[in-house]
mmCIF file of C-alpha atoms in Angstrom:
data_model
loop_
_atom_site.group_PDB
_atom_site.id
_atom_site.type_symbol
_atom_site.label_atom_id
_atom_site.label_comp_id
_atom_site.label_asym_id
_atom_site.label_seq_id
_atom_site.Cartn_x
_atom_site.Cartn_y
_atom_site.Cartn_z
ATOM 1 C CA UNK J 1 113.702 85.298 90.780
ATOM 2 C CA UNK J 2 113.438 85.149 94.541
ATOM 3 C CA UNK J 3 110.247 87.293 95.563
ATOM 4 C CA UNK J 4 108.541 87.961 99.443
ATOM 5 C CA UNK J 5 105.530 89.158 99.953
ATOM 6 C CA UNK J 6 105.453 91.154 102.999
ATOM 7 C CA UNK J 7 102.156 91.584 104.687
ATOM 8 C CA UNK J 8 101.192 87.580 102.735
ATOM 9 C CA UNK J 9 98.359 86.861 105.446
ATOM 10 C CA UNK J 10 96.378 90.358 104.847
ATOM 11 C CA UNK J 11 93.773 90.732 102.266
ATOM 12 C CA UNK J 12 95.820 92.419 99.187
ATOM 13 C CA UNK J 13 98.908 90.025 100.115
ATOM 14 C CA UNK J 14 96.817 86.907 99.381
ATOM 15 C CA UNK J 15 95.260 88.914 96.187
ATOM 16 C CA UNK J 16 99.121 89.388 95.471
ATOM 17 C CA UNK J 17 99.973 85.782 95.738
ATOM 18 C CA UNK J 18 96.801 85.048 93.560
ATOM 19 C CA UNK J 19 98.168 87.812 90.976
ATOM 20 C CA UNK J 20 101.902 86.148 90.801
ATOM 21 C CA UNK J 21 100.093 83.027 90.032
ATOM 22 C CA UNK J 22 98.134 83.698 87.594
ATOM 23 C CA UNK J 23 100.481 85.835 85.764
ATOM 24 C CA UNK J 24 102.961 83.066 85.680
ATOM 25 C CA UNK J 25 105.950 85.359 87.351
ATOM 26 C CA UNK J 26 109.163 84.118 87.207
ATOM 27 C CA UNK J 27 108.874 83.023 91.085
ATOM 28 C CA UNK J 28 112.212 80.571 91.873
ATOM 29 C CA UNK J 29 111.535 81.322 95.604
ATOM 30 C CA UNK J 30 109.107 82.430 97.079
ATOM 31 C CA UNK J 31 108.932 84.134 101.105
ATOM 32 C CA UNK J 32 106.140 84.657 102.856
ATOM 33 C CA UNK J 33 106.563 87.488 104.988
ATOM 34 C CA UNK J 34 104.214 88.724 108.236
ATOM 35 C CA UNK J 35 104.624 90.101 111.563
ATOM 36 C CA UNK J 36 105.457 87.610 114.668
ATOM 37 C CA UNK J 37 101.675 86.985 115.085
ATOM 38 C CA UNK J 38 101.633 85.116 112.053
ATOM 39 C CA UNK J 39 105.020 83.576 111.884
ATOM 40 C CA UNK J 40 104.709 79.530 111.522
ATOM 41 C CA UNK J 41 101.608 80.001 110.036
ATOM 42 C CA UNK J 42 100.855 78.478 106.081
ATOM 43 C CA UNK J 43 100.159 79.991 102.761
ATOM 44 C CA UNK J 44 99.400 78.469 99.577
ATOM 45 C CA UNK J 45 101.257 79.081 96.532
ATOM 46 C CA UNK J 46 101.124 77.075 93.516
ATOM 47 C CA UNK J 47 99.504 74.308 95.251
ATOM 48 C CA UNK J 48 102.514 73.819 97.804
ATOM 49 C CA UNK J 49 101.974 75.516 101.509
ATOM 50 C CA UNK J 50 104.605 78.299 102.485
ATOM 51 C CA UNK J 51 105.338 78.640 106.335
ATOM 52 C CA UNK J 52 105.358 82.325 106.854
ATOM 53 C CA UNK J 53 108.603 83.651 107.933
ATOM 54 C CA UNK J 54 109.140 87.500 110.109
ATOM 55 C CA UNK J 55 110.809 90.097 108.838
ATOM 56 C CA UNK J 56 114.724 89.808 109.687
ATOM 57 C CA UNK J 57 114.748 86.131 108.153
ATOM 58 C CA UNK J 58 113.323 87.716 104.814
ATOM 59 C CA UNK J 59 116.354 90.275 105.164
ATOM 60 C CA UNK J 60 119.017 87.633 105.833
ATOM 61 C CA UNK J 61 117.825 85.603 102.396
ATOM 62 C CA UNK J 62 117.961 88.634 100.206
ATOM 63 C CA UNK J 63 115.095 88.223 98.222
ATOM 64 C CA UNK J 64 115.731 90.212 94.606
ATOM 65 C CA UNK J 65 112.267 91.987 95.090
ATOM 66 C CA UNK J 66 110.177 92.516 98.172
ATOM 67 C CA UNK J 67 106.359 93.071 97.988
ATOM 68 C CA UNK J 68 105.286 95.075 100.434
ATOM 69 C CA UNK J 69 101.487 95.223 101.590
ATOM 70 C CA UNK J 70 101.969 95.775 105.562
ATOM 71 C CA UNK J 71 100.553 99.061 106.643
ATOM 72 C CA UNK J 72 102.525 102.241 106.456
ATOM 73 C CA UNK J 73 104.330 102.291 109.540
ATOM 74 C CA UNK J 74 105.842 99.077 108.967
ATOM 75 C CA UNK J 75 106.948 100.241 105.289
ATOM 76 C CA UNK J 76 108.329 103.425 107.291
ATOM 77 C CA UNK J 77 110.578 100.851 109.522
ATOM 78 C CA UNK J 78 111.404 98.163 107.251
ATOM 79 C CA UNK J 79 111.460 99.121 103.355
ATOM 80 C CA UNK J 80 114.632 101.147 104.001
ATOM 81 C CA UNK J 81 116.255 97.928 105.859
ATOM 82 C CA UNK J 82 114.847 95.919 102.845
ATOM 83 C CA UNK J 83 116.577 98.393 100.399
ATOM 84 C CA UNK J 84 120.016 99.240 102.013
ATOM 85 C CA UNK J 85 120.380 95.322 101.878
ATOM 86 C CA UNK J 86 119.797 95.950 98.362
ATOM 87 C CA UNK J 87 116.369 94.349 98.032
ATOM 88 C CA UNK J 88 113.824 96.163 95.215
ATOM 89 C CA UNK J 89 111.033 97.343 97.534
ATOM 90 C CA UNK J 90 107.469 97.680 95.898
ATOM 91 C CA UNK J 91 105.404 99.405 98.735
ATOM 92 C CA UNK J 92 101.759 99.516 98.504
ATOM 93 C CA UNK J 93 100.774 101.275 101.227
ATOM 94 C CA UNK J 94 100.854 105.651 101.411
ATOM 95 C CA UNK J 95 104.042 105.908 103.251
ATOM 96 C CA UNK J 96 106.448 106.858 100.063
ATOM 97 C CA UNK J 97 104.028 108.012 97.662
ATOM 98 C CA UNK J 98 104.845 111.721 98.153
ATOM 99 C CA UNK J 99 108.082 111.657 98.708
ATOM 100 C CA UNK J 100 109.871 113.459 95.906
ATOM 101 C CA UNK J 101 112.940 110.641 96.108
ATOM 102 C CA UNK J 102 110.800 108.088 95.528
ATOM 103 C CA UNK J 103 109.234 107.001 92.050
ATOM 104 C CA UNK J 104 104.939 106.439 92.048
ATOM 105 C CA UNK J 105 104.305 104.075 89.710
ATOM 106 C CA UNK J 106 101.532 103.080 87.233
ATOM 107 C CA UNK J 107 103.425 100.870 84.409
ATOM 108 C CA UNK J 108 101.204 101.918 81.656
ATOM 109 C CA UNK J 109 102.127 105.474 82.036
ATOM 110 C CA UNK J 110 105.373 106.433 83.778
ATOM 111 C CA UNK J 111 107.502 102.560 84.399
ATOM 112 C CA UNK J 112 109.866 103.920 82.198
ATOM 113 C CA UNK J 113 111.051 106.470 84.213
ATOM 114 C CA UNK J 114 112.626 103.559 86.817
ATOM 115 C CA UNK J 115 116.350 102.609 87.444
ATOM 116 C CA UNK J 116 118.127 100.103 88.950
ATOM 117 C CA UNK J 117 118.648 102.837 91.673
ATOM 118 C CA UNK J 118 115.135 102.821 92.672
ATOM 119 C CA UNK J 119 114.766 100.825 95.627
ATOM 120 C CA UNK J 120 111.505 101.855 96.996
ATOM 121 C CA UNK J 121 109.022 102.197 94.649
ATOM 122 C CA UNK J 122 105.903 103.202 96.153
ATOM 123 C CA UNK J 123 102.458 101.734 93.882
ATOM 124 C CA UNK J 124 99.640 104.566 94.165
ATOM 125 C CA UNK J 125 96.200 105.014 95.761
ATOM 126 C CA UNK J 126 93.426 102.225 94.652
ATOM 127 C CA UNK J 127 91.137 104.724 93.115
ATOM 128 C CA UNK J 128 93.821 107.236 91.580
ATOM 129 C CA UNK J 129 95.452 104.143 89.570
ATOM 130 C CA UNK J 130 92.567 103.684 87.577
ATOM 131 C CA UNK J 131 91.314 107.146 87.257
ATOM 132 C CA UNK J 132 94.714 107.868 85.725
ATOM 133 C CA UNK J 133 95.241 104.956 83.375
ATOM 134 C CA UNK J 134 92.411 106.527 81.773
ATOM 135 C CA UNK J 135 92.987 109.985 82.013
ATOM 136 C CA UNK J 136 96.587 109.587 80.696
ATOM 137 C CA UNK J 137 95.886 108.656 76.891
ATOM 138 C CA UNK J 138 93.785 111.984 76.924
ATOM 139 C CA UNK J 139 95.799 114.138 78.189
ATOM 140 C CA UNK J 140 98.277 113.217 75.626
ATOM 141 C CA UNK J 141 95.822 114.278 73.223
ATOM 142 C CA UNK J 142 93.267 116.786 74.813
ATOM 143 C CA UNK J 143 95.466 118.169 77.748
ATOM 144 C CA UNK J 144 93.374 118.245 80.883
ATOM 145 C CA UNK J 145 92.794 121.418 83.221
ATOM 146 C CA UNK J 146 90.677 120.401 85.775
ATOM 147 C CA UNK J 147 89.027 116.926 86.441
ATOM 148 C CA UNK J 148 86.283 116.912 89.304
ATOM 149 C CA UNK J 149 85.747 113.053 90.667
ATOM 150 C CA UNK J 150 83.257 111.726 92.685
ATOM 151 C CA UNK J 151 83.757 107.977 93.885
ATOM 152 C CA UNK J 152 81.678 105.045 95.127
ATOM 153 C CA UNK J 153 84.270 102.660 96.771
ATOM 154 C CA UNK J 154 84.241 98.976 97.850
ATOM 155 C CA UNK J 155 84.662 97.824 101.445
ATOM 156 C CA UNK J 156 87.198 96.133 100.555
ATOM 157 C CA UNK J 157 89.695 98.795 100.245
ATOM 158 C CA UNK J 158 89.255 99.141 103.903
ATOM 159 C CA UNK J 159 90.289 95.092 104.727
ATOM 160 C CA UNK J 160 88.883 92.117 105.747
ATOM 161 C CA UNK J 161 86.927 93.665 109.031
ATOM 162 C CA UNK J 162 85.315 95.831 106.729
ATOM 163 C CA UNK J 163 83.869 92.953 104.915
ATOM 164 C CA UNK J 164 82.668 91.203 107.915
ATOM 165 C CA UNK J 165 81.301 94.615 109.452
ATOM 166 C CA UNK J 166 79.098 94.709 106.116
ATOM 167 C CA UNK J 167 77.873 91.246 106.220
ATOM 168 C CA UNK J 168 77.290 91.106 109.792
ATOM 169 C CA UNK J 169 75.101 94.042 108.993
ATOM 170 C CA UNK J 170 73.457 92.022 106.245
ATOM 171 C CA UNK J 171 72.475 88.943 108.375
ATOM 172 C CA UNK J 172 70.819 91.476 111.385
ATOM 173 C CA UNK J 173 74.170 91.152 113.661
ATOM 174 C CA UNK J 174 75.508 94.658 114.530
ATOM 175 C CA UNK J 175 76.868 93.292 117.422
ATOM 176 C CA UNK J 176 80.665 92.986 116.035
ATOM 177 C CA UNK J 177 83.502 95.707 116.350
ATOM 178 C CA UNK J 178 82.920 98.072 113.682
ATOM 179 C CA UNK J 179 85.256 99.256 111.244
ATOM 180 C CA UNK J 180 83.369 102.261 110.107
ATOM 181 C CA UNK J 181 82.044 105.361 112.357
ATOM 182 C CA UNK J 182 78.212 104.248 110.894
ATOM 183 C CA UNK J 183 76.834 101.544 109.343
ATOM 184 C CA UNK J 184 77.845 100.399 106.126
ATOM 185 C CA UNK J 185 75.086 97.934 104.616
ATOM 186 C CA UNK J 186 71.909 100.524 103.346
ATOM 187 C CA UNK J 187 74.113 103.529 103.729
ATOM 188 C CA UNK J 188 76.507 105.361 102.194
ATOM 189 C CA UNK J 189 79.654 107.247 104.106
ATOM 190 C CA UNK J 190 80.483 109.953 102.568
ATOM 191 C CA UNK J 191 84.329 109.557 104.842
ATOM 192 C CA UNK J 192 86.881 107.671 103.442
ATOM 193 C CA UNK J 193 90.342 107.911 105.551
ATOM 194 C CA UNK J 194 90.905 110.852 108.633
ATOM 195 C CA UNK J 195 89.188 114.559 107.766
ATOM 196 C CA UNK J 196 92.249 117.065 107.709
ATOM 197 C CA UNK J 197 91.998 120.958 108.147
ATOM 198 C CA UNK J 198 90.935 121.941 104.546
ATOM 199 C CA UNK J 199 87.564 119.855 105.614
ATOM 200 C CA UNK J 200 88.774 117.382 102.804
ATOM 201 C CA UNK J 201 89.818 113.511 103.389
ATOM 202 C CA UNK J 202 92.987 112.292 103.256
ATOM 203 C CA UNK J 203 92.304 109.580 100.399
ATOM 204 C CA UNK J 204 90.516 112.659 98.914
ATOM 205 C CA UNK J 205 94.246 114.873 99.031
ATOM 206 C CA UNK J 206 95.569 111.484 97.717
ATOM 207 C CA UNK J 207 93.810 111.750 94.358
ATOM 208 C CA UNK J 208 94.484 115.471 94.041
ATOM 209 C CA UNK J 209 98.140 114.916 94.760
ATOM 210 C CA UNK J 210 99.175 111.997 93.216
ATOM 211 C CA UNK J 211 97.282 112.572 90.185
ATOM 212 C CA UNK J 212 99.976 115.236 89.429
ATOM 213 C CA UNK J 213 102.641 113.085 89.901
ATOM 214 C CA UNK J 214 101.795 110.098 88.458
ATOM 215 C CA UNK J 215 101.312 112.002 85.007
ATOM 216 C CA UNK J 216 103.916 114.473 85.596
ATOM 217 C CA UNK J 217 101.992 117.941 85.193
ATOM 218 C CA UNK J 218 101.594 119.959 88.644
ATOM 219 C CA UNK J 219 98.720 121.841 86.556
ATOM 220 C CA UNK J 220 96.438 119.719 86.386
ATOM 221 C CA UNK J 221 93.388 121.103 88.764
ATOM 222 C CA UNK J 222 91.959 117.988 90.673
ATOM 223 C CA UNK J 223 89.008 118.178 93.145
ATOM 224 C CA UNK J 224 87.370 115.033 95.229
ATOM 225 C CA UNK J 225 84.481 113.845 97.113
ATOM 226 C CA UNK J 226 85.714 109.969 98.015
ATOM 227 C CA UNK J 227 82.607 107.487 99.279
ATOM 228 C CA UNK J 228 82.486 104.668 101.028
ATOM 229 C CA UNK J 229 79.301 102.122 99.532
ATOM 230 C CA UNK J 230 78.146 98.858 100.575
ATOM 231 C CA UNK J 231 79.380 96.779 97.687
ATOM 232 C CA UNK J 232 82.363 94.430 97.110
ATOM 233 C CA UNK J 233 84.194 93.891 93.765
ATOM 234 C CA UNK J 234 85.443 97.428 92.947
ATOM 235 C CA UNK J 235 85.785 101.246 93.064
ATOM 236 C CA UNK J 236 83.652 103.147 90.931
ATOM 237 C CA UNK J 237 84.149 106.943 89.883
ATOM 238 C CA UNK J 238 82.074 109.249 87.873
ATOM 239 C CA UNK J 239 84.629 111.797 86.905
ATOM 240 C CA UNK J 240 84.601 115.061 84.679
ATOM 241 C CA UNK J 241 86.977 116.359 82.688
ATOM 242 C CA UNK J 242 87.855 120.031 81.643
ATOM 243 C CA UNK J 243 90.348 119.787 78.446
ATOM 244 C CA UNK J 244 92.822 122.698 77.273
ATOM 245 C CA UNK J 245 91.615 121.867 73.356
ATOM 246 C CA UNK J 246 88.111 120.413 71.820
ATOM 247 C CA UNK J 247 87.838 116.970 71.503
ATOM 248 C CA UNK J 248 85.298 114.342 69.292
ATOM 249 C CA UNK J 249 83.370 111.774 70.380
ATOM 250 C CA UNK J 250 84.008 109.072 69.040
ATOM 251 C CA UNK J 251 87.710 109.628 68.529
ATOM 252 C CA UNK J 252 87.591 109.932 72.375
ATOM 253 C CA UNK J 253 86.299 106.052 72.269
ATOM 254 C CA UNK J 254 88.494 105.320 69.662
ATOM 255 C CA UNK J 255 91.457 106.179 71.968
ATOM 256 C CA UNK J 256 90.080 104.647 75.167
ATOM 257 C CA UNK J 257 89.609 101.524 73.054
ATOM 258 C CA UNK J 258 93.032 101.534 72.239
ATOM 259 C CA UNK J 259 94.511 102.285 76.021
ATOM 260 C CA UNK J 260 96.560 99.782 77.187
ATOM 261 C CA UNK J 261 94.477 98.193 80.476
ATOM 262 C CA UNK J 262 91.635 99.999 79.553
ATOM 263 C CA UNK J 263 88.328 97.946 78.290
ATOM 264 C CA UNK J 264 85.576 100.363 76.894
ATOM 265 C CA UNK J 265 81.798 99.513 78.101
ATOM 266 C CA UNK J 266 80.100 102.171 76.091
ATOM 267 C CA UNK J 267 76.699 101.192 75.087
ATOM 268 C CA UNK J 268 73.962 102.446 77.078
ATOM 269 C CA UNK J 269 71.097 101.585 75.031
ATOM 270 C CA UNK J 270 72.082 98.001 75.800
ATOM 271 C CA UNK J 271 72.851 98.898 79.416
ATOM 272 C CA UNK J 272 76.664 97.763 78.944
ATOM 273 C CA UNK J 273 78.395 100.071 81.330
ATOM 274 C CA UNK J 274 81.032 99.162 83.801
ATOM 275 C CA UNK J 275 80.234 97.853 87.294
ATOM 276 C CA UNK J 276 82.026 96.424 90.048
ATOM 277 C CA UNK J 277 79.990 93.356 89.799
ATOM 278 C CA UNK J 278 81.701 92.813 86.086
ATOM 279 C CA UNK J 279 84.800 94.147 87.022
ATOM 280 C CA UNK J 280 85.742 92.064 90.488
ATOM 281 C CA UNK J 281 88.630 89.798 89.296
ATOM 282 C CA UNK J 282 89.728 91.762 86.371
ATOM 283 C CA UNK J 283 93.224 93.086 86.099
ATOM 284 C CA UNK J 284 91.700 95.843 83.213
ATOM 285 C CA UNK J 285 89.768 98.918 84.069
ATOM 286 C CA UNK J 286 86.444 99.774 82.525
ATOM 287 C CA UNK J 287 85.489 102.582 81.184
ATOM 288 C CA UNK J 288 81.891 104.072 80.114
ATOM 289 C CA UNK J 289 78.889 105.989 80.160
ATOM 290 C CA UNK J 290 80.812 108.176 77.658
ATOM 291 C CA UNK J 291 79.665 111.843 77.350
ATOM 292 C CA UNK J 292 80.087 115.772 76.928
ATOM 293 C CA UNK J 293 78.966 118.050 79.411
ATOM 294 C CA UNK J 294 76.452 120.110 77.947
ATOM 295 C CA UNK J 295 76.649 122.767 80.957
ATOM 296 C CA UNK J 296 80.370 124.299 79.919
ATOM 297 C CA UNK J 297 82.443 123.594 76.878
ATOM 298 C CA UNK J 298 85.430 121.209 76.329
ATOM 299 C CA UNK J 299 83.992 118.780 78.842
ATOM 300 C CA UNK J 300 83.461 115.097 79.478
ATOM 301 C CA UNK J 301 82.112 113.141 81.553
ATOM 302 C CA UNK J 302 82.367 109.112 82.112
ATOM 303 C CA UNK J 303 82.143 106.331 84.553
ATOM 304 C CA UNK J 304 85.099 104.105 85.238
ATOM 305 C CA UNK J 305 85.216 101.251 87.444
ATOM 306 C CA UNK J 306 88.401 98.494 88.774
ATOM 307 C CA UNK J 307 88.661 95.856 91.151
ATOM 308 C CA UNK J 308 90.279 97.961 93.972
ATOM 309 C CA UNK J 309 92.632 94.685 94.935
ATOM 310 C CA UNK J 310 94.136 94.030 91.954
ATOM 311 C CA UNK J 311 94.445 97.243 89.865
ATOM 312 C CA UNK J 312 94.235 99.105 92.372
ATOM 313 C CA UNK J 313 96.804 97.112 94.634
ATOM 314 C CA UNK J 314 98.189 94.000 93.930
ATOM 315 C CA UNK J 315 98.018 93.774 89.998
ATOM 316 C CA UNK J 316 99.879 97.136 89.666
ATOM 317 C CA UNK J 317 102.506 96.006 91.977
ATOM 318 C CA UNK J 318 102.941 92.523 89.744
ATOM 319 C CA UNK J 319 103.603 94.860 86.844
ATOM 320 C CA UNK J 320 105.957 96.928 88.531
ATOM 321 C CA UNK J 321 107.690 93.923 89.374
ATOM 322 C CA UNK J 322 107.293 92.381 85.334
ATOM 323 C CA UNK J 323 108.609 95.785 84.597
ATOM 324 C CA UNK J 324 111.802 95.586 86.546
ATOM 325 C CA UNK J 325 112.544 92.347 85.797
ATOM 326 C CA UNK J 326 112.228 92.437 82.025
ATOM 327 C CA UNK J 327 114.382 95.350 81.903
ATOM 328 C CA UNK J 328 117.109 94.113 84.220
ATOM 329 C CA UNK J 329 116.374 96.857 86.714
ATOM 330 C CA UNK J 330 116.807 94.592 89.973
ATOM 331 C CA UNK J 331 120.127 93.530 91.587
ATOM 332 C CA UNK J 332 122.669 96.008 93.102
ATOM 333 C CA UNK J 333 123.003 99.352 91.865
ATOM 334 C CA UNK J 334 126.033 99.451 89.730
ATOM 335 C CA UNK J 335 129.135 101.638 90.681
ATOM 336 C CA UNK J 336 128.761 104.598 88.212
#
């Protein structure tokens, strides 16, 4: 299967090419795809460098999936070039996620609902994907009414600057173009993405909004604070959870423990909880610090943590892409 990566010199599109690796894809070919800044320039893949090629090259060899992980302006331009060639787009960034043509994807919950018609399939925010993945199995069972989320998010999610601003920081140098409005090492921002009207973040309407559609229930109540920390490795939440019916315990672990992507850490008296220490290179995400909230009824509250750049980016889109090719779903759509 001929694959490009679009956006391979950026942060996620090298933890993409890592991911396509190490999952063994099905690569026969693969492109390397950047903007004309980067064009000439080598990648590794499987041991064997890749000159990176621009984007109307990648169009003219008709790749049967493209990768995308290039900002969402140039999904905007290109992904619809990509796909009226007849290319499988898988778009990482926030540019298709809302719009009610396009599918948003998490494979453990809602892959089945793609078609060989799809061809832009947009892969979800970094910290909804793993809030969902667990919140999924109990809604099934519990149905949820209102979850309230708090997060503590990696530097990472913001790119490679980000990681530099916080290091720089580290080592006593704050002489270096920030990234951030303050500084990140010893602090804690509670601004992730541009403020809008409703004095909420964007990344914070992003969890409220594509919560919904991921798991396919418009009433589900979701409220968030996001927050930026000085860590690398992984997002963290602490979320809470109002459910429709009464739930137990320990059939609550019992169903976490049998999630697919979901590893339980659920023994505090041993202090085994997820962090994003534990978590950094792990496709899974962690759940833990199981509990009810004693303040109102039919409540719980736990701590779940994933490496932002693979479940929350480029591991998801892998499995979108296992997805569609197991099932036949890429090629041209056929004639109905």
């Amino acid at each position: 299967m001929k694959i490009a990566v679009v956006g391979a010199t950026g942060l996620v599109g090298g933890e993409i090419l890592k991911v396509l690796e190490e999952r063994n894809f099905p690569v026969t070919e693969l492109l390397a795809v950047a903007s004309e800044r980067s064009v000439g320039k080598e990648i590794t893949f499987k041991g064997k460098q890749i000159k990176v090629i621009g984007f109307e090259e990648a169009i003219a060899a008709k790749p049967d999936i493209a990768i995308f992980s290039a900002g969402g302006g140039t999904s905007l331009e290109l992904a619809p070039r990509f796909a009226e060639a007849g290319i499988t787009v898988i778009d990482n960034s926030s540019a298709w996620r809302m719009d009610p043509t396009k599918k948003l994807v998490v494979p453990e919950i809602n892959a089945g609902e793609l078609t060989r018609e799809d061809k832009i399939i947009a892969n979800p925010n970094c910290s909804t994907i793993q809030m969902v993945v667990v919140l999924n199995p109990l809604h099934k069972k519990y149905k949820i009414k209102r979850v309230v989320v708090s997060t503590y998010q990696s530097v990472t999610g913001t790119g490679k600057a980000a990681v530099d601003q916080l290091f720089s920081e580290r080592a006593g140098d704050h002489s270096k173009g920030k990234v951030y409005p303050h500084q990140i090492d010893l602090n804690v921002l509670p601004h992730i993405d541009v403020f809008l009207d409703n004095g909420y973040t964007k990344e914070e309407m992003k969890m409220t909004n594509e919560t919904k559609k991921i798991m396919g229930d418009d009433s589900i109540a979701v409220t968030a604070t996001t927050v930026r920390i000085p860590t690398i490795g992984g997002h963290s939440e602490a979320v809470n959870i109002e459910f429709e019916n009464e739930f137990d315990l320990n059939e609550v672990r019992q169903i976490l423990s049998e999630a697919e992507g979901v590893i339980l850490q659920d023994d505090p008296k041993n202090a085994l909880y997820p962090m994003p220490l534990t978590a950094h290179g792990k496709d899974e995400t962690f759940v833990g610090r199981i509990r009810r909230d004693e303040s109102q009824p039919k409540t719980l509250n736990l701590w779940i943590v994933a490496d932002n750049l693979r479940k929350g980016a480029a591991t998801n889109t892998v499995q979108i892409a296992e997805f569609l090719a197991k099932h036949d779903l890429v090629g041209v759509a056929e004639e109905a």
